[in-house]
Amino acid sequence: MLLLPSFAARAGSPAARQGDPGDPAFHAGSRVAGGSTNVLINGIPAARAGDPTTCPQVCPGVFPIPHSNGSITSSSSTVLINGLGAARVGSAIHEPGTPAGCQPVHSVTVGSNDVSIGP
């Protein structure tokens, strides 16, 4: 019997696309807002390093302060889309203007169920 390595073990992480969510625990409603204009994954623009994100979350307090919009700051080093690293589940999102006491960095949590991006 011939045993082959599992494809799933080396397939990478689900590809991120415009509209895919960030971490709901710290950034409810966070979404990838940008993507490639000419590369689609399941008919949706592919997300890349540097693409913008939105976050409607408000930090609690006496004067609730909204989170800032951010961008994808980590991506694949081997898969490029329009010369930029392809984003995937686990790619970091940084919201630089997020108020003190709130977590400014989180990650993409959901992506394509049938397209994976390698390291």
PDB file of C-alpha atoms in Angstrom:
ATOM      1  CA  MET A   1       0.000   0.000   0.000  1.00  0.00           C
ATOM      2  CA  LEU A   2       1.401   3.388  -1.029  1.00  0.00           C
ATOM      3  CA  LEU A   3       0.888   6.240   1.441  1.00  0.00           C
ATOM      4  CA  LEU A   4       1.034   9.765   0.100  1.00  0.00           C
ATOM      5  CA  PRO A   5       1.363  12.889   2.222  1.00  0.00           C
ATOM      6  CA  SER A   6      -1.943  14.561   2.925  1.00  0.00           C
ATOM      7  CA  PHE A   7      -2.670  17.395   0.503  1.00  0.00           C
ATOM      8  CA  ALA A   8      -4.553  19.231   3.251  1.00  0.00           C
ATOM      9  CA  ALA A   9      -1.447  19.210   5.453  1.00  0.00           C
ATOM     10  CA  ARG A  10       0.509  21.205   2.886  1.00  0.00           C
ATOM     11  CA  ALA A  11      -2.242  23.117   1.132  1.00  0.00           C
ATOM     12  CA  GLY A  12      -1.954  26.373   3.062  1.00  0.00           C
ATOM     13  CA  SER A  13      -4.742  28.475   4.538  1.00  0.00           C
ATOM     14  CA  PRO A  14      -8.067  29.563   3.033  1.00  0.00           C
ATOM     15  CA  ALA A  15      -7.665  32.526   0.671  1.00  0.00           C
ATOM     16  CA  ALA A  16      -8.963  35.875   1.976  1.00  0.00           C
ATOM     17  CA  ARG A  17     -11.315  37.945  -0.148  1.00  0.00           C
ATOM     18  CA  GLN A  18     -12.994  41.318  -0.045  1.00  0.00           C
ATOM     19  CA  GLY A  19     -15.740  41.152   2.595  1.00  0.00           C
ATOM     20  CA  ASP A  20     -14.177  38.350   4.653  1.00  0.00           C
ATOM     21  CA  PRO A  21     -14.278  39.051   8.412  1.00  0.00           C
ATOM     22  CA  GLY A  22     -11.615  39.813  10.968  1.00  0.00           C
ATOM     23  CA  ASP A  23     -11.556  38.545  14.554  1.00  0.00           C
ATOM     24  CA  PRO A  24     -15.099  38.858  15.979  1.00  0.00           C
ATOM     25  CA  ALA A  25     -13.888  38.620  19.588  1.00  0.00           C
ATOM     26  CA  PHE A  26     -12.099  41.986  19.475  1.00  0.00           C
ATOM     27  CA  HIS A  27     -13.316  43.572  16.251  1.00  0.00           C
ATOM     28  CA  ALA A  28     -16.970  42.665  15.650  1.00  0.00           C
ATOM     29  CA  GLY A  29     -17.950  43.669  12.137  1.00  0.00           C
ATOM     30  CA  SER A  30     -14.363  44.049  10.903  1.00  0.00           C
ATOM     31  CA  ARG A  31     -14.108  43.241   7.193  1.00  0.00           C
ATOM     32  CA  VAL A  32     -11.573  43.238   4.377  1.00  0.00           C
ATOM     33  CA  ALA A  33     -12.654  46.295   2.368  1.00  0.00           C
ATOM     34  CA  GLY A  34     -10.315  46.138  -0.621  1.00  0.00           C
ATOM     35  CA  GLY A  35      -9.051  43.595  -3.081  1.00  0.00           C
ATOM     36  CA  SER A  36      -7.658  42.979  -6.533  1.00  0.00           C
ATOM     37  CA  THR A  37      -9.590  44.476  -9.429  1.00  0.00           C
ATOM     38  CA  ASN A  38      -8.647  41.654 -11.787  1.00  0.00           C
ATOM     39  CA  VAL A  39      -8.049  38.518  -9.666  1.00  0.00           C
ATOM     40  CA  LEU A  40     -11.177  36.907  -8.260  1.00  0.00           C
ATOM     41  CA  ILE A  41     -11.528  34.026  -5.815  1.00  0.00           C
ATOM     42  CA  ASN A  42     -14.985  32.452  -6.007  1.00  0.00           C
ATOM     43  CA  GLY A  43     -16.067  35.545  -7.961  1.00  0.00           C
ATOM     44  CA  ILE A  44     -14.901  37.910  -5.186  1.00  0.00           C
ATOM     45  CA  PRO A  45     -11.821  40.213  -5.336  1.00  0.00           C
ATOM     46  CA  ALA A  46      -8.742  38.526  -3.834  1.00  0.00           C
ATOM     47  CA  ALA A  47      -7.321  40.233  -0.721  1.00  0.00           C
ATOM     48  CA  ARG A  48      -3.641  41.207  -0.615  1.00  0.00           C
ATOM     49  CA  ALA A  49      -1.094  42.768   1.718  1.00  0.00           C
ATOM     50  CA  GLY A  50      -1.876  46.460   2.083  1.00  0.00           C
ATOM     51  CA  ASP A  51      -5.554  46.159   1.180  1.00  0.00           C
ATOM     52  CA  PRO A  52      -7.787  48.267   3.449  1.00  0.00           C
ATOM     53  CA  THR A  53     -10.056  46.955   6.183  1.00  0.00           C
ATOM     54  CA  THR A  54     -12.985  48.531   8.008  1.00  0.00           C
ATOM     55  CA  CYS A  55     -13.985  48.157  11.653  1.00  0.00           C
ATOM     56  CA  PRO A  56     -17.206  49.572  13.142  1.00  0.00           C
ATOM     57  CA  GLN A  57     -16.266  48.407  16.661  1.00  0.00           C
ATOM     58  CA  VAL A  58     -16.391  51.005  19.445  1.00  0.00           C
ATOM     59  CA  CYS A  59     -14.184  50.715  22.545  1.00  0.00           C
ATOM     60  CA  PRO A  60     -16.312  50.925  25.698  1.00  0.00           C
ATOM     61  CA  GLY A  61     -15.853  53.747  28.163  1.00  0.00           C
ATOM     62  CA  VAL A  62     -17.225  57.073  29.278  1.00  0.00           C
ATOM     63  CA  PHE A  63     -16.593  58.467  25.807  1.00  0.00           C
ATOM     64  CA  PRO A  64     -16.860  55.486  23.418  1.00  0.00           C
ATOM     65  CA  ILE A  65     -14.202  55.790  20.738  1.00  0.00           C
ATOM     66  CA  PRO A  66     -14.563  54.035  17.381  1.00  0.00           C
ATOM     67  CA  HIS A  67     -11.779  51.875  16.057  1.00  0.00           C
ATOM     68  CA  SER A  68      -9.901  53.143  13.036  1.00  0.00           C
ATOM     69  CA  ASN A  69      -9.867  51.514   9.651  1.00  0.00           C
ATOM     70  CA  GLY A  70      -6.736  49.510   8.971  1.00  0.00           C
ATOM     71  CA  SER A  71      -5.005  47.311   6.454  1.00  0.00           C
ATOM     72  CA  ILE A  72      -3.740  43.780   5.952  1.00  0.00           C
ATOM     73  CA  THR A  73      -0.131  43.695   7.160  1.00  0.00           C
ATOM     74  CA  SER A  74       0.937  40.073   6.662  1.00  0.00           C
ATOM     75  CA  SER A  75       0.460  37.710   3.756  1.00  0.00           C
ATOM     76  CA  SER A  76       1.957  34.856   1.783  1.00  0.00           C
ATOM     77  CA  SER A  77       5.605  35.270   0.849  1.00  0.00           C
ATOM     78  CA  THR A  78       5.323  32.833  -2.052  1.00  0.00           C
ATOM     79  CA  VAL A  79       1.947  33.635  -3.635  1.00  0.00           C
ATOM     80  CA  LEU A  80       1.622  37.085  -5.209  1.00  0.00           C
ATOM     81  CA  ILE A  81      -1.478  38.784  -6.595  1.00  0.00           C
ATOM     82  CA  ASN A  82      -0.733  41.889  -8.674  1.00  0.00           C
ATOM     83  CA  GLY A  83       2.758  41.878  -7.131  1.00  0.00           C
ATOM     84  CA  LEU A  84       1.435  41.869  -3.548  1.00  0.00           C
ATOM     85  CA  GLY A  85       1.387  38.960  -1.105  1.00  0.00           C
ATOM     86  CA  ALA A  86      -1.884  37.030  -1.126  1.00  0.00           C
ATOM     87  CA  ALA A  87      -3.842  37.343   2.131  1.00  0.00           C
ATOM     88  CA  ARG A  88      -5.285  34.275   3.818  1.00  0.00           C
ATOM     89  CA  VAL A  89      -6.909  33.205   7.064  1.00  0.00           C
ATOM     90  CA  GLY A  90      -4.453  34.224   9.783  1.00  0.00           C
ATOM     91  CA  SER A  91      -3.106  37.259   7.883  1.00  0.00           C
ATOM     92  CA  ALA A  92      -2.696  40.155  10.319  1.00  0.00           C
ATOM     93  CA  ILE A  93      -4.897  43.243  10.213  1.00  0.00           C
ATOM     94  CA  HIS A  94      -3.536  46.380  11.888  1.00  0.00           C
ATOM     95  CA  GLU A  95      -5.752  49.298  12.893  1.00  0.00           C
ATOM     96  CA  PRO A  96      -3.174  51.980  13.777  1.00  0.00           C
ATOM     97  CA  GLY A  97      -5.607  54.530  15.236  1.00  0.00           C
ATOM     98  CA  THR A  98      -7.370  52.114  17.583  1.00  0.00           C
ATOM     99  CA  PRO A  99      -7.731  53.705  21.048  1.00  0.00           C
ATOM    100  CA  ALA A 100      -5.449  52.708  23.921  1.00  0.00           C
ATOM    101  CA  GLY A 101      -6.802  49.733  25.800  1.00  0.00           C
ATOM    102  CA  CYS A 102      -8.205  48.114  22.674  1.00  0.00           C
ATOM    103  CA  GLN A 103      -6.323  45.503  20.689  1.00  0.00           C
ATOM    104  CA  PRO A 104      -5.039  47.159  17.459  1.00  0.00           C
ATOM    105  CA  VAL A 105      -3.909  43.944  15.725  1.00  0.00           C
ATOM    106  CA  HIS A 106      -6.097  40.988  14.850  1.00  0.00           C
ATOM    107  CA  SER A 107      -6.396  38.664  11.858  1.00  0.00           C
ATOM    108  CA  VAL A 108      -8.576  37.466   9.014  1.00  0.00           C
ATOM    109  CA  THR A 109     -10.691  34.613  10.391  1.00  0.00           C
ATOM    110  CA  VAL A 110     -12.716  33.309   7.420  1.00  0.00           C
ATOM    111  CA  GLY A 111     -11.780  32.773   3.783  1.00  0.00           C
ATOM    112  CA  SER A 112     -12.606  30.694   0.735  1.00  0.00           C
ATOM    113  CA  ASN A 113     -13.763  27.154   1.446  1.00  0.00           C
ATOM    114  CA  ASP A 114     -12.110  25.776  -1.678  1.00  0.00           C
ATOM    115  CA  VAL A 115      -9.066  27.967  -2.491  1.00  0.00           C
ATOM    116  CA  SER A 116      -5.954  27.805  -0.302  1.00  0.00           C
ATOM    117  CA  ILE A 117      -2.880  30.046  -0.222  1.00  0.00           C
ATOM    118  CA  GLY A 118       0.506  28.599   0.711  1.00  0.00           C
ATOM    119  CA  PRO A 119       3.225  30.110   2.906  1.00  0.00           C
TER     120      PRO A 119
END
